[in-house]
Amino acid sequence: MQIVDALKHARQQFHSSDSAQLDAEILLCSVLRCERSYLYAHPEMELSKPLIEALNKLILLRAQGHPVAYLAKQKEFWSLLFQVDENTLIPRPETEILVEETLKLIPSDIKKNILDLGTGSGAIAIAIASERPLANIMATDMSDKALRVAKLNARSQQIKNIQFKKADWFNIKEIKQYDVIVSNPPYICDDDPHLTQGDVRFEPVTALSSGSDGLNDLRTIIAEAIKHLNKQGWLLVEHGYNQAKQVQILFNENKFTSVSTIKDYSKQDRVTIGQLI
Ligand code: GLN
């Protein structure tokens, strides 16, 4: 079987997916350990039997609904390649908005202290660190398994300015004072049918859902952040498309000023920020 046939075969198995071609390419690349451009440069390359078997295994799992990122064990975010597994959320493109907004608040020539709460695969902290080498970043997660993945990602991106710690939000003594606190916490309602559909079914539920209104963790983060922000410090959080109003109320109740919400690429409210005066 040649590369071109393998792609066609995989695509046919994914007929219900609107990303069938891309899924097929990513899975074949993960088997061949190559870049996607290689598939187009060598369409007639013959695949060995073990490679075809490995590909067929992945095709079967994908056809059963397993996320491509978990099967390929990687996902691109902020133009960096991140290792991911079932212990971490798969980084979403809309979370790049959170990174963009955070970078606007960190001058590149001044050393700032940054805290990333619930770092998962480390995507947010590592993207920030890659753009702000002077920043001093603390990244926390309550999952040891997620922290292991985040540390591997920091190492493979040669990032040295992040300290990783196990913590349930602010509950460790090492968490001190910061200029910027950023978080993409769980924010989906416990009974949201979205949790039982698509890729989300395979992701850690502890990273996704947060009480009956999805705001339990955001309430804790917004209320506690104030004790850990320096004067003029900023808090930035990601949230659901329909939570901006409630999240803004929480910021205002906790004495944040300059509170505003930023939309994502699909024009949905996604990130709310506020400053401590
Ligand atoms: N945005 C993600 C989703 O809709 C959820 C991410 C999160 O809960 N932090 O699946």
Coordinates of C-alpha atoms in Angstrom, one line a residue, residues 28-189:
L28 CA -0.3 8.6 9.2
C29 CA 2.4 11.1 10.1
S30 CA 2.4 9.8 13.7
V31 CA 3.0 6.2 12.4
L32 CA 5.7 7.4 10.0
R33 CA 7.1 10.0 12.4
C34 CA 7.2 12.6 9.7
E35 CA 5.9 16.1 8.9
R36 CA 2.7 16.4 6.8
S37 CA 4.6 17.8 3.9
Y38 CA 6.4 14.5 3.6
L39 CA 3.2 12.7 2.6
Y40 CA 2.8 15.0 -0.4
A41 CA 6.5 14.8 -1.4
H42 CA 6.4 11.0 -1.3
P43 CA 2.8 9.9 -2.3
E44 CA 4.1 6.7 -3.9
M45 CA 6.2 5.5 -1.0
E46 CA 5.3 1.9 -0.1
L47 CA 4.3 1.2 3.5
S48 CA 5.7 -1.8 5.2
K49 CA 3.3 -4.4 6.8
P50 CA 4.0 -3.3 10.4
L51 CA 3.4 0.3 9.5
I52 CA 0.0 -0.6 7.9
E53 CA -0.9 -2.6 11.0
A54 CA 0.0 0.3 13.2
L55 CA -2.1 2.7 11.1
N56 CA -5.1 0.4 11.0
K57 CA -5.1 0.2 14.8
L58 CA -5.2 4.0 15.0
I59 CA -7.9 4.2 12.2
L60 CA -10.1 1.8 14.2
L61 CA -9.7 3.8 17.4
R62 CA -10.4 7.1 15.6
A63 CA -13.5 5.6 13.9
Q64 CA -14.7 4.7 17.5
G65 CA -14.4 8.3 18.4
H66 CA -11.0 8.6 20.2
P67 CA -9.5 12.1 19.7
V68 CA -6.8 12.4 17.0
A69 CA -4.6 14.3 19.4
Y70 CA -4.6 11.4 22.0
L71 CA -3.9 8.8 19.2
A72 CA -1.1 10.9 17.7
K73 CA 0.0 11.9 21.3
Q74 CA 0.5 15.5 20.3
K75 CA -1.3 18.7 19.5
E76 CA -0.1 22.0 18.0
F77 CA -0.8 25.2 20.1
W78 CA 0.8 28.6 19.6
S79 CA 2.8 27.0 16.7
L80 CA 4.5 24.7 19.3
L81 CA 4.0 21.0 19.4
F82 CA 2.7 19.7 22.7
Q83 CA 2.7 16.2 24.0
V84 CA -0.8 15.3 25.3
D85 CA -2.4 12.2 26.8
E86 CA -5.6 11.3 28.6
N87 CA -4.5 13.1 31.7
T88 CA -4.5 16.5 30.1
L89 CA -7.1 18.5 28.2
I90 CA -6.3 18.9 24.5
P91 CA -5.3 22.5 24.0
R92 CA -8.0 24.5 22.1
P93 CA -7.3 27.2 19.5
E94 CA -9.5 29.6 21.4
T95 CA -7.2 29.4 24.4
E96 CA -4.6 31.2 22.2
I97 CA -6.7 34.3 22.9
L98 CA -5.9 33.9 26.6
V99 CA -2.2 33.7 25.8
E100 CA -2.4 36.8 23.4
E101 CA -4.2 38.9 26.1
T102 CA -1.7 37.8 28.7
L103 CA 1.3 38.8 26.5
K104 CA -0.2 42.3 26.0
L105 CA 0.2 42.8 29.8
I106 CA 3.8 41.6 30.1
P107 CA 6.4 43.9 28.7
S108 CA 9.2 41.9 27.1
D109 CA 12.0 43.9 28.8
I110 CA 10.7 43.7 32.4
K111 CA 10.9 40.7 34.7
K112 CA 7.3 39.9 35.8
N113 CA 6.0 37.1 38.0
I114 CA 3.3 35.1 36.4
L115 CA 1.0 32.3 37.8
D116 CA -0.8 29.8 35.5
L117 CA -3.4 27.9 37.5
G118 CA -4.5 24.4 36.2
T119 CA -1.7 24.2 33.6
G120 CA -2.6 20.7 32.2
S121 CA -0.2 20.0 29.4
G122 CA 1.5 23.3 30.2
A123 CA 0.3 24.9 26.9
I124 CA -0.5 28.4 28.4
A125 CA 2.6 28.7 30.6
I126 CA 4.9 27.3 27.9
A127 CA 3.5 29.6 25.2
I128 CA 4.0 32.6 27.5
A129 CA 7.5 31.5 28.5
S130 CA 8.4 31.1 24.8
E131 CA 7.5 34.7 24.2
R132 CA 8.7 36.2 27.5
P133 CA 12.0 34.6 28.5
L134 CA 12.5 37.2 31.3
A135 CA 9.2 36.2 33.0
N136 CA 9.3 34.1 36.2
I137 CA 6.5 31.6 35.8
M138 CA 4.8 29.3 38.3
A139 CA 2.5 26.7 36.8
T140 CA 0.3 24.5 39.0
D141 CA -2.1 21.6 38.6
M142 CA -3.6 19.2 41.1
S143 CA -2.9 16.2 38.9
D144 CA 0.6 14.6 39.2
K145 CA 0.0 12.9 35.8
A146 CA -0.7 16.2 34.1
L147 CA 2.3 17.9 35.7
R148 CA 4.5 15.1 34.4
V149 CA 3.3 15.9 30.8
A150 CA 3.7 19.6 31.3
K151 CA 7.3 19.1 32.6
L152 CA 8.1 17.0 29.5
N153 CA 6.7 19.7 27.2
A154 CA 8.7 22.4 28.9
R155 CA 11.9 20.3 28.5
S156 CA 11.2 19.5 24.9
Q157 CA 10.6 23.3 24.2
Q158 CA 13.8 24.1 26.2
I159 CA 11.9 26.3 28.5
K160 CA 13.7 27.1 31.8
N161 CA 11.7 29.9 33.4
I162 CA 8.7 27.8 34.6
Q163 CA 8.5 26.2 38.0
F164 CA 5.8 23.4 38.2
K165 CA 4.0 22.6 41.5
K166 CA 1.2 20.4 42.6
A167 CA -1.6 22.6 44.0
D168 CA -5.4 22.8 44.3
W169 CA -5.8 26.4 43.1
F170 CA -4.1 28.6 45.7
N171 CA -3.7 25.9 48.3
I172 CA 0.1 25.7 48.7
K173 CA 2.5 27.9 50.6
E174 CA 4.8 28.3 47.5
I175 CA 2.1 30.4 45.9
K176 CA 3.1 34.0 46.7
Q177 CA 2.5 37.3 44.9
Y178 CA 2.2 37.8 41.1
D179 CA 1.9 40.5 38.5
V180 CA -0.4 38.4 36.3
I181 CA -2.5 35.3 37.2
V182 CA -3.9 33.4 34.2
S183 CA -6.2 30.3 34.2
N184 CA -8.2 28.1 31.9
P185 CA -10.1 26.3 34.6
P186 CA -13.0 23.8 34.2
Y187 CA -16.1 25.8 33.4
I188 CA -18.7 23.4 31.9
C189 CA -22.0 22.7 33.8

